[in-house]
């Protein structure tokens, strides 16, 4: 029922409208030093939803994501995770917030010198004091979730691009996160592998009730997985659209949004 699609109005917030927000972003100013990429954006992400952050190349999607995951401090504004102010919390509290996150970066970056199992085990070694046997068992379980258990002892170089992405998701799930952030999960994958990854994300979302925040360019993927999206705009440094992918496709009258969702070329890159 969660993935039921609707082509009704953009403001149709469907099943999630009554649920609480796990992430609240208020007047976020995002960028580097004196370079402001996004200026004063606000949005929230509901518990259990698959939330998409879209926008043209270089508009600042990954930068916003780095603000959300505690990696880069925003220039201004506030980010609340389950009501707690991420960037204004004392270090111990901030760490507790960050421990609820799983992250898959745009350059998925498995450690090439470690096996898949060791890659998945790494966050546990860093953040828990579990005995090694327990960590290995959990790592195998995570690899099984993404269909890679039999590759536990393989090196990343022995895997296809899609398998590497799945392994990176397994590693992001190592600490049982309640929120999983994925930056361009299907970038560089062929359409079939990309669809398989979409289905994996939906399956994980349904079975684990994890909240997903996904940055992506892939239109087909957005329609398959995203419950709700925001579209960031480089020119105005703001959010130019927010809603369900179908709602935006059908009802938006914003040029970039119409071109993006209907695959009309011009200057979208
Ligand atoms: N560490 C950094 N220091 C300074 N500028 C940066 C840094 N990282 C990225 N930028 C710049 O910020 C802008 C936005 O980059 P960002 O990676 O957030 O965009 P994006 O929307 O994720 O792009 P893409 O779709 O290509 O992944 C770019 O102009 C980029 O060159
Ligand atoms: Mg990016």
XYZ file of C-alpha atoms and ligand atoms in Angstrom:
301
model
C 0.000 0.000 0.000
C 2.929 2.273 0.654
C 4.074 2.218 -2.944
C 0.648 2.777 -4.416
C 0.994 5.440 -7.026
C -1.386 8.241 -7.639
C -1.597 10.846 -10.337
C -3.490 13.321 -8.268
C -2.478 16.786 -7.297
C 1.036 17.766 -6.277
C -0.048 18.537 -2.727
C -1.413 15.027 -2.284
C 0.867 13.878 0.522
C -0.818 10.438 0.715
C -0.107 7.864 3.408
C 2.659 9.847 5.045
C 0.745 13.055 5.640
C -0.257 12.151 9.184
C 3.047 10.627 10.193
C 5.801 12.426 11.986
C 8.800 13.973 10.312
C 12.133 12.284 10.925
C 14.061 15.056 9.215
C 13.118 18.709 9.285
C 15.191 21.155 7.304
C 14.581 24.804 8.069
C 15.951 27.716 6.064
C 19.061 25.760 5.117
C 21.821 27.750 3.462
C 24.133 25.296 1.820
C 27.469 25.747 0.092
C 31.178 26.190 0.593
C 32.684 29.282 2.226
C 31.276 32.296 0.443
C 29.727 30.170 -2.336
C 26.041 29.716 -1.580
C 24.438 26.899 -3.594
C 21.053 26.679 -1.871
C 19.680 29.640 0.019
C 17.025 29.167 2.657
C 15.480 25.848 1.659
C 13.016 24.069 3.945
C 11.544 20.591 3.658
C 10.785 17.586 5.757
C 11.034 13.845 5.358
C 8.403 11.568 6.892
C 9.132 8.369 8.707
C 9.311 5.390 6.379
C 9.105 7.235 3.115
C 11.448 7.126 0.150
C 12.283 10.764 -0.389
C 14.030 11.954 -3.541
C 16.283 14.983 -3.933
C 16.441 15.944 -7.607
C 17.983 18.723 -9.618
C 20.380 19.437 -12.474
C 24.055 18.573 -12.379
C 26.087 20.661 -9.991
C 23.133 22.428 -8.360
C 24.197 21.255 -4.906
C 22.346 17.984 -4.221
C 25.366 16.184 -2.804
C 26.271 19.265 -0.788
C 22.816 19.351 0.812
C 23.163 15.638 1.500
C 26.516 16.261 3.212
C 24.767 18.810 5.438
C 22.078 16.253 6.284
C 24.493 13.461 7.171
C 26.633 15.616 9.454
C 29.653 15.734 7.157
C 29.711 19.406 6.106
C 28.302 22.167 8.281
C 25.651 24.275 6.569
C 26.346 27.969 6.104
C 23.048 28.697 7.822
C 19.716 27.292 8.911
C 18.883 24.234 10.964
C 18.478 20.513 10.457
C 16.444 18.537 12.978
C 16.677 14.752 13.132
C 13.804 13.278 15.153
C 13.474 16.709 16.758
C 17.157 17.083 17.669
C 19.206 19.880 16.149
C 21.980 18.078 14.259
C 24.486 20.914 14.050
C 23.757 22.509 17.427
C 24.016 19.371 19.513
C 26.961 18.626 21.781
C 29.407 16.117 20.212
C 28.058 13.138 22.153
C 24.471 13.832 21.121
C 25.533 14.504 17.560
C 27.276 11.155 17.448
C 24.118 9.460 18.741
C 22.185 11.095 15.886
C 24.798 10.102 13.306
C 24.731 6.518 14.549
C 21.165 6.237 13.266
C 22.341 6.996 9.744
C 23.544 4.744 6.987
C 25.213 6.446 4.044
C 26.105 5.405 0.545
C 28.232 8.089 -1.093
C 28.099 9.064 -4.754
C 31.504 7.466 -5.317
C 30.473 4.301 -3.534
C 33.994 3.716 -2.256
C 34.312 0.203 -0.969
C 37.778 -0.365 0.394
C 39.601 -2.188 -2.385
C 41.958 -4.012 -0.073
C 39.165 -5.496 2.042
C 36.788 -8.346 1.214
C 33.075 -7.595 1.025
C 32.576 -9.052 4.478
C 35.361 -6.888 5.886
C 33.906 -3.829 4.180
C 30.501 -4.455 5.745
C 32.082 -5.237 9.125
C 34.088 -2.019 9.219
C 31.395 0.292 10.685
C 30.756 -2.287 13.414
C 34.454 -2.428 14.251
C 34.499 1.327 14.443
C 31.333 1.948 16.412
C 30.562 -1.193 18.431
C 32.406 -3.525 20.752
C 30.709 -6.665 19.450
C 32.810 -9.839 19.367
C 34.246 -10.635 15.955
C 32.010 -13.700 15.455
C 28.906 -11.620 16.012
C 30.165 -8.948 13.608
C 30.843 -11.602 10.979
C 27.399 -13.118 11.408
C 25.729 -9.731 11.104
C 27.883 -8.839 8.076
C 26.843 -12.062 6.341
C 23.220 -11.295 7.138
C 23.543 -7.834 5.588
C 25.187 -9.317 2.505
C 22.357 -11.858 2.264
C 19.835 -8.993 2.323
C 21.367 -7.621 -0.850
C 21.885 -11.051 -2.434
C 25.658 -11.154 -2.037
C 26.263 -13.612 0.778
C 28.163 -15.993 -1.468
C 30.543 -13.173 -2.371
C 31.463 -12.416 1.246
C 35.093 -13.361 0.709
C 35.476 -11.682 -2.675
C 37.356 -8.442 -3.245
C 35.457 -5.424 -4.640
C 37.503 -5.563 -7.859
C 35.908 -8.947 -8.601
C 32.394 -7.480 -8.636
C 30.266 -5.793 -11.275
C 29.164 -2.187 -10.800
C 25.707 -3.225 -9.615
C 27.133 -5.694 -7.128
C 29.439 -3.005 -5.742
C 26.446 -0.722 -5.215
C 24.577 -3.503 -3.427
C 27.607 -4.198 -1.252
C 27.839 -0.489 -0.424
C 24.169 -0.567 0.619
C 24.895 -3.622 2.805
C 27.715 -1.685 4.443
C 25.483 1.359 4.912
C 23.044 -0.928 6.741
C 25.684 -2.433 9.017
C 24.583 -0.532 12.095
C 20.839 -0.997 11.465
C 20.215 2.611 10.536
C 16.770 4.128 10.767
C 17.616 6.524 7.942
C 19.546 5.516 4.851
C 21.035 8.205 2.587
C 21.957 7.171 -0.928
C 23.705 9.527 -3.342
C 23.058 8.534 -6.964
C 22.675 4.805 -6.244
C 22.044 3.870 -9.864
C 24.583 6.158 -11.527
C 26.671 4.269 -14.049
C 24.509 1.156 -14.032
C 22.790 -0.357 -17.060
C 18.973 -0.056 -17.018
C 18.363 -3.651 -15.940
C 20.840 -3.520 -13.066
C 19.404 -0.167 -12.142
C 15.880 -1.626 -11.954
C 17.170 -4.459 -9.775
C 18.665 -1.906 -7.430
C 15.347 -0.018 -7.343
C 13.576 -3.206 -6.342
C 16.143 -3.867 -3.657
C 15.550 -0.385 -2.232
C 11.780 -0.891 -2.239
C 12.158 -4.292 -0.599
C 14.414 -2.887 2.124
C 12.048 0.005 2.640
C 9.092 -2.334 3.072
C 10.745 -4.977 5.201
C 12.887 -2.791 7.454
C 10.787 0.353 7.532
C 13.901 2.419 7.013
C 13.483 6.005 5.823
C 15.358 6.596 2.572
C 16.718 9.894 1.310
C 17.926 9.390 -2.231
C 19.707 11.792 -4.530
C 19.209 10.725 -8.096
C 19.105 11.803 -11.692
C 17.462 8.646 -12.951
C 13.934 9.462 -13.992
C 12.766 5.846 -14.280
C 14.130 5.166 -10.844
C 12.361 8.181 -9.348
C 8.998 6.972 -10.657
C 9.631 3.448 -9.398
C 10.827 4.222 -5.909
C 10.168 7.763 -4.708
C 7.126 8.547 -2.607
C 7.862 12.253 -2.663
C 10.553 14.451 -4.148
C 11.929 17.955 -4.046
C 13.510 19.544 -7.083
C 16.449 21.877 -6.422
C 17.210 24.703 -8.809
C 20.641 26.156 -9.413
C 19.442 29.530 -10.675
C 17.084 30.419 -7.862
C 19.125 28.462 -5.295
C 15.912 27.018 -3.999
C 13.285 24.283 -4.187
C 11.222 24.796 -7.325
C 8.894 21.837 -6.854
C 7.814 19.386 -4.192
C 5.375 16.495 -4.428
C 4.882 13.006 -5.801
C 6.714 12.301 -9.083
C 3.396 11.602 -10.830
C 1.814 14.735 -9.421
C 4.695 16.874 -10.609
C 4.745 15.263 -14.019
C 1.038 15.831 -14.510
C 0.504 19.209 -12.963
C 3.668 21.242 -12.781
C 3.874 24.347 -14.910
C 7.500 25.032 -14.093
C 9.607 24.715 -17.215
C 12.505 22.777 -15.724
C 10.179 20.407 -13.865
C 8.067 19.731 -16.946
C 11.164 19.070 -19.036
C 12.723 16.902 -16.361
C 9.704 14.697 -15.716
C 8.712 14.431 -19.348
C 12.248 13.910 -20.579
C 12.261 16.981 -22.775
C 15.862 17.801 -23.597
C 16.845 21.487 -23.954
C 19.340 22.418 -21.254
C 18.704 19.768 -18.638
C 21.946 17.841 -18.279
N 34.423 20.485 -1.321
C 34.033 21.444 -2.162
N 34.532 22.699 -2.070
C 34.104 23.683 -2.884
N 33.179 23.520 -3.855
C 32.650 22.315 -3.991
C 33.040 21.192 -3.164
N 32.327 20.095 -3.540
C 31.539 20.501 -4.551
N 31.725 21.816 -4.823
C 31.037 22.587 -5.853
O 29.687 22.793 -5.471
C 28.814 22.697 -6.580
C 27.740 21.690 -6.295
O 28.319 20.400 -6.149
P 27.465 19.134 -5.747
O 28.389 17.998 -5.805
O 26.746 19.385 -4.476
O 26.386 19.094 -6.924
P 25.392 17.929 -7.354
O 24.059 18.570 -7.543
O 25.485 16.803 -6.401
O 25.992 17.521 -8.785
P 25.955 16.084 -9.555
O 24.560 15.945 -10.078
O 26.944 16.279 -10.648
O 26.333 15.019 -8.569
C 29.677 22.364 -7.779
O 29.928 23.544 -8.484
C 30.955 21.837 -7.170
O 32.058 22.115 -7.970
Mg 26.129 14.834 -6.582
